[in-house]
């Protein structure tokens, strides 16, 4: 069974930084392509970025709204995906989902809630 | 950039009746490899999204056969043959053909029971 468990969410002040983690199990993590998707309160889904598997170069792609502020990385020795977020604003408030790419987006985690507020 | 437009935004349906929702893209979603990368997702209240349909019409494992996807080019449809109470939620389409800008979701169709 594929399991994706996000952690690291919480309350952060505007301008601050936060790192989310996603612990993966149930599949070969090092070859998997992984993405982050977020959902602002009461709003739709927004893809943020992805990281390819190590055999495909481990390269990253980002959506325009977060490029330069967010960084996706992975530690294949720990089967863990990360999302480093900087220069956070209130518009970054929402639920952040770790997802595994299988024919686009396949499996979803339960999400981590990030609140940006003073 | 490709824009995904779903309609209607709200879909009230009577239990046991059929439901249909649309997803239109601003550009053809036929990829150069011949595939059409259009998926459908269901998000029940308070839950994470889950995929129902991949590549237009392929149902995921465990998805009831009352769900079906169809379409081509720029016009796609998700149909539910007989709506059940557990189908309440928001349905999103997603394109993955055009890269960049990356994956693009539609704004969602909220299905509710009349």
Short mmCIF file of C-alpha atoms in Angstrom, two decimals:
data_model
loop_
_atom_site.label_atom_id
_atom_site.label_comp_id
_atom_site.label_asym_id
_atom_site.label_seq_id
_atom_site.Cartn_x
_atom_site.Cartn_y
_atom_site.Cartn_z
CA UNK A 1 0.00 0.00 0.00
CA UNK A 2 1.31 3.42 -0.96
CA UNK A 3 1.55 5.73 2.02
CA UNK A 4 2.55 9.40 1.97
CA UNK A 5 2.70 11.18 5.33
CA UNK A 6 3.37 14.91 5.44
CA UNK A 7 4.70 16.71 8.48
CA UNK A 8 6.17 20.07 9.45
CA UNK A 9 3.13 22.26 8.95
CA UNK A 10 2.16 24.98 11.39
CA UNK A 11 1.90 28.68 12.02
CA UNK A 12 4.59 30.93 10.56
CA UNK A 13 4.92 34.69 10.42
CA UNK A 14 4.85 36.59 7.13
CA UNK A 15 8.31 36.66 5.64
CA UNK A 16 9.25 33.49 7.45
CA UNK A 17 10.33 30.08 6.26
CA UNK A 18 9.09 26.54 6.79
CA UNK A 19 10.13 23.08 5.66
CA UNK A 20 7.62 20.32 5.02
CA UNK A 21 8.55 16.66 4.93
CA UNK A 22 6.80 13.74 3.31
CA UNK A 23 7.65 10.21 4.42
CA UNK A 24 6.93 7.68 1.68
CA UNK A 25 6.41 3.94 1.85
CA UNK A 26 4.91 1.14 -0.20
CA UNK A 27 6.82 1.82 -3.41
CA UNK A 28 10.33 2.32 -4.77
CA UNK A 29 10.89 5.91 -3.72
CA UNK A 30 14.21 6.58 -5.43
CA UNK A 31 12.78 6.10 -8.92
CA UNK A 32 9.51 7.89 -8.24
CA UNK A 33 8.68 11.33 -9.55
CA UNK A 34 7.12 13.38 -6.75
CA UNK A 35 5.20 16.64 -6.64
CA UNK A 36 3.70 19.08 -4.17
CA UNK A 37 0.16 20.42 -4.58
CA UNK A 38 -1.51 22.98 -2.35
CA UNK A 39 -5.04 24.10 -1.65
CA UNK A 40 -5.87 27.47 -0.13
CA UNK A 41 -8.84 27.46 2.28
CA UNK A 42 -12.05 26.98 0.29
CA UNK A 43 -10.18 27.10 -3.01
CA UNK A 44 -9.06 24.70 -5.72
CA UNK A 45 -5.92 22.67 -6.27
CA UNK A 46 -2.63 24.24 -7.36
CA UNK A 47 0.40 22.30 -8.52
CA UNK A 48 3.61 23.76 -7.06
CA UNK A 49 6.46 21.73 -8.43
CA UNK A 50 8.05 18.34 -8.93
CA UNK A 51 11.28 16.42 -8.60
CA UNK A 52 12.16 13.55 -10.87
CA UNK A 53 13.57 10.25 -9.72
CA UNK A 54 17.30 9.77 -9.40
CA UNK A 55 17.55 7.66 -12.55
CA UNK A 56 15.99 10.53 -14.48
CA UNK A 57 18.42 13.08 -13.10
CA UNK A 58 16.56 14.23 -10.01
CA UNK A 59 15.80 17.56 -11.66
CA UNK A 60 13.10 19.94 -10.51
CA UNK A 61 10.37 22.04 -12.11
CA UNK A 62 8.33 24.75 -10.43
CA UNK A 63 5.12 26.66 -11.00
CA UNK A 64 5.64 30.34 -11.69
CA UNK A 65 4.06 31.64 -8.43
CA UNK A 66 6.60 29.79 -6.26
CA UNK A 67 9.69 29.64 -8.44
CA UNK A 68 12.63 31.15 -6.58
CA UNK A 69 10.88 30.92 -3.17
CA UNK A 70 10.16 27.20 -2.86
CA UNK A 71 12.67 24.37 -3.20
CA UNK A 72 11.83 20.70 -3.59
CA UNK A 73 14.40 18.12 -2.59
CA UNK A 74 14.57 14.46 -1.66
CA UNK A 75 16.58 12.11 0.52
CA UNK A 76 16.31 8.71 -1.08
CA UNK A 77 18.16 7.08 1.82
CA UNK A 78 15.24 8.11 4.04
CA UNK A 79 12.43 7.77 1.46
CA UNK A 80 11.55 11.37 2.23
CA UNK A 81 10.50 14.33 0.11
CA UNK A 82 10.91 17.93 1.24
CA UNK A 83 9.45 21.32 0.45
CA UNK A 84 11.46 24.30 1.67
CA UNK A 85 9.38 27.47 1.62
CA UNK A 86 10.77 30.98 2.09
CA UNK A 87 9.44 34.55 2.02
CA UNK A 88 6.01 33.29 2.98
CA UNK A 89 2.94 35.50 2.69
CA UNK A 90 -0.68 35.06 3.69
CA UNK A 91 -1.38 33.81 0.16
CA UNK A 92 0.72 30.74 0.96
CA UNK A 93 -1.74 29.66 3.64
CA UNK A 94 -3.31 26.31 2.87
CA UNK A 95 -3.09 22.56 2.88
CA UNK A 96 0.01 21.14 1.25
CA UNK A 97 -0.15 17.70 -0.30
CA UNK A 98 2.70 15.40 -1.22
CA UNK A 99 1.82 13.37 -4.31
CA UNK A 100 3.37 10.55 -6.29
CA UNK A 101 3.35 10.87 -10.04
CA UNK A 102 1.94 7.90 -11.87
CA UNK A 103 0.26 8.95 -15.12
CA UNK A 104 0.36 12.55 -13.94
CA UNK A 105 -0.68 12.74 -10.28
CA UNK A 106 -1.62 9.39 -8.77
CA UNK A 107 -1.33 9.01 -4.99
CA UNK A 108 -1.93 11.73 -2.39
CA UNK A 109 -0.89 12.22 1.19
CA UNK A 110 -3.27 13.47 3.86
CA UNK A 111 -1.79 16.96 3.75
CA UNK A 112 0.00 19.37 6.05
CA UNK A 113 -1.63 22.65 7.06
CA UNK A 114 0.43 25.81 6.75
CA UNK A 115 -0.87 29.07 8.18
CA UNK A 116 0.98 32.30 7.48
CA UNK A 117 -0.13 34.95 9.93
CA UNK A 118 1.23 37.42 12.43
CA UNK B 1 -0.43 28.81 -20.98
CA UNK B 2 -3.17 26.22 -21.18
CA UNK B 3 -6.33 27.06 -19.22
CA UNK B 4 -8.70 24.39 -17.92
CA UNK B 5 -12.34 25.45 -17.58
CA UNK B 6 -14.85 23.26 -15.77
CA UNK B 7 -18.62 23.58 -15.88
CA UNK B 8 -20.91 23.80 -14.17
CA UNK B 9 -19.24 25.05 -11.00
CA UNK B 10 -22.17 23.70 -8.95
CA UNK B 11 -24.11 20.55 -9.83
CA UNK B 12 -27.18 19.65 -7.73
CA UNK B 13 -28.30 16.10 -8.47
CA UNK B 14 -31.06 13.84 -7.17
CA UNK B 15 -29.93 10.55 -5.66
CA UNK B 16 -30.07 7.79 -8.25
CA UNK B 17 -30.02 10.22 -11.17
CA UNK B 18 -27.20 10.70 -13.63
CA UNK B 19 -24.69 13.55 -13.45
CA UNK B 20 -22.40 14.98 -16.08
CA UNK B 21 -19.70 17.60 -15.85
CA UNK B 22 -17.44 19.19 -18.42
CA UNK B 23 -13.78 20.13 -18.63
CA UNK B 24 -12.53 22.20 -21.55
CA UNK B 25 -8.92 23.09 -22.31
CA UNK B 26 -7.74 26.16 -24.19
CA UNK B 27 -5.43 23.97 -26.28
CA UNK B 28 -5.64 20.43 -27.54
CA UNK B 29 -4.43 17.94 -24.93
CA UNK B 30 -3.16 15.44 -27.47
CA UNK B 31 0.51 14.94 -26.69
CA UNK B 32 3.16 14.39 -29.36
CA UNK B 33 3.42 10.79 -28.10
CA UNK B 34 -0.21 10.22 -29.07
CA UNK B 35 -1.58 10.12 -25.53
CA UNK B 36 -4.05 12.60 -24.06
CA UNK B 37 -3.01 13.46 -20.52
CA UNK B 38 -6.29 14.38 -18.86
CA UNK B 39 -7.22 13.02 -15.44
CA UNK B 40 -10.20 13.40 -13.12
CA UNK B 41 -10.06 13.60 -9.32
CA UNK B 42 -12.66 13.47 -6.58
CA UNK B 43 -12.30 15.35 -3.30
CA UNK B 44 -14.85 14.43 -0.68
CA UNK B 45 -15.46 16.92 2.14
CA UNK B 46 -12.55 16.96 4.55
CA UNK B 47 -10.51 14.46 2.57
CA UNK B 48 -7.53 14.46 0.25
CA UNK B 49 -8.27 14.22 -3.45
CA UNK B 50 -8.16 10.80 -5.09
CA UNK B 51 -7.82 9.96 -8.74
CA UNK B 52 -10.83 8.46 -10.49
CA UNK B 53 -9.88 8.51 -14.17
CA UNK B 54 -6.54 8.74 -15.99
CA UNK B 55 -5.82 9.49 -19.63
CA UNK B 56 -9.41 10.50 -20.38
CA UNK B 57 -11.24 7.24 -19.87
CA UNK B 58 -9.27 4.75 -17.77
CA UNK B 59 -10.86 4.07 -14.42
CA UNK B 60 -8.58 3.60 -11.43
CA UNK B 61 -8.66 0.44 -9.38
CA UNK B 62 -11.49 0.47 -6.86
CA UNK B 63 -13.45 3.21 -8.61
CA UNK B 64 -17.09 2.17 -9.13
CA UNK B 65 -18.07 1.55 -12.73
CA UNK B 66 -20.79 4.19 -12.46
CA UNK B 67 -17.96 6.68 -13.10
CA UNK B 68 -16.86 7.12 -16.70
CA UNK B 69 -14.69 9.56 -18.59
CA UNK B 70 -14.79 10.51 -22.23
CA UNK B 71 -13.75 13.16 -24.68
CA UNK B 72 -10.95 14.19 -26.97
CA UNK B 73 -8.91 17.19 -28.06
CA UNK B 74 -10.19 20.04 -25.92
CA UNK B 75 -13.53 18.74 -24.60
CA UNK B 76 -13.84 16.16 -21.85
CA UNK B 77 -16.68 14.81 -19.72
CA UNK B 78 -17.01 12.94 -16.44
CA UNK B 79 -20.28 11.09 -16.02
CA UNK B 80 -21.80 9.40 -13.00
CA UNK B 81 -24.55 7.04 -14.09
CA UNK B 82 -26.44 6.88 -10.77
CA UNK B 83 -25.39 9.33 -8.10
CA UNK B 84 -24.98 8.02 -4.56
CA UNK B 85 -24.62 10.00 -1.34
CA UNK B 86 -20.90 9.17 -1.14
CA UNK B 87 -20.31 10.96 -4.46
CA UNK B 88 -20.79 14.38 -2.84
CA UNK B 89 -17.65 16.46 -3.23
CA UNK B 90 -15.64 18.50 -5.68
CA UNK B 91 -14.40 17.05 -8.95
CA UNK B 92 -11.29 18.39 -10.65
CA UNK B 93 -9.79 17.77 -14.05
CA UNK B 94 -6.04 17.95 -14.57
CA UNK B 95 -3.95 18.30 -17.70
CA UNK B 96 -0.37 17.11 -18.03
CA UNK B 97 0.19 17.42 -21.77
CA UNK B 98 1.60 20.92 -21.91
CA UNK B 99 4.89 21.30 -20.09
CA UNK B 100 5.81 23.97 -19.13
CA UNK B 101 3.88 25.40 -17.36
CA UNK B 102 3.39 22.09 -15.58
CA UNK B 103 0.25 20.42 -14.34
CA UNK B 104 -2.88 22.53 -14.56
CA UNK B 105 -6.10 21.87 -12.65
CA UNK B 106 -9.56 23.02 -13.55
CA UNK B 107 -11.35 25.10 -10.92
CA UNK B 108 -13.59 22.23 -9.88
CA UNK B 109 -17.25 21.21 -10.05
CA UNK B 110 -19.05 20.85 -6.73
CA UNK B 111 -21.53 18.00 -6.76
CA UNK B 112 -24.29 18.13 -4.16
CA UNK B 113 -27.49 16.24 -3.50
CA UNK B 114 -30.77 18.07 -4.13
#
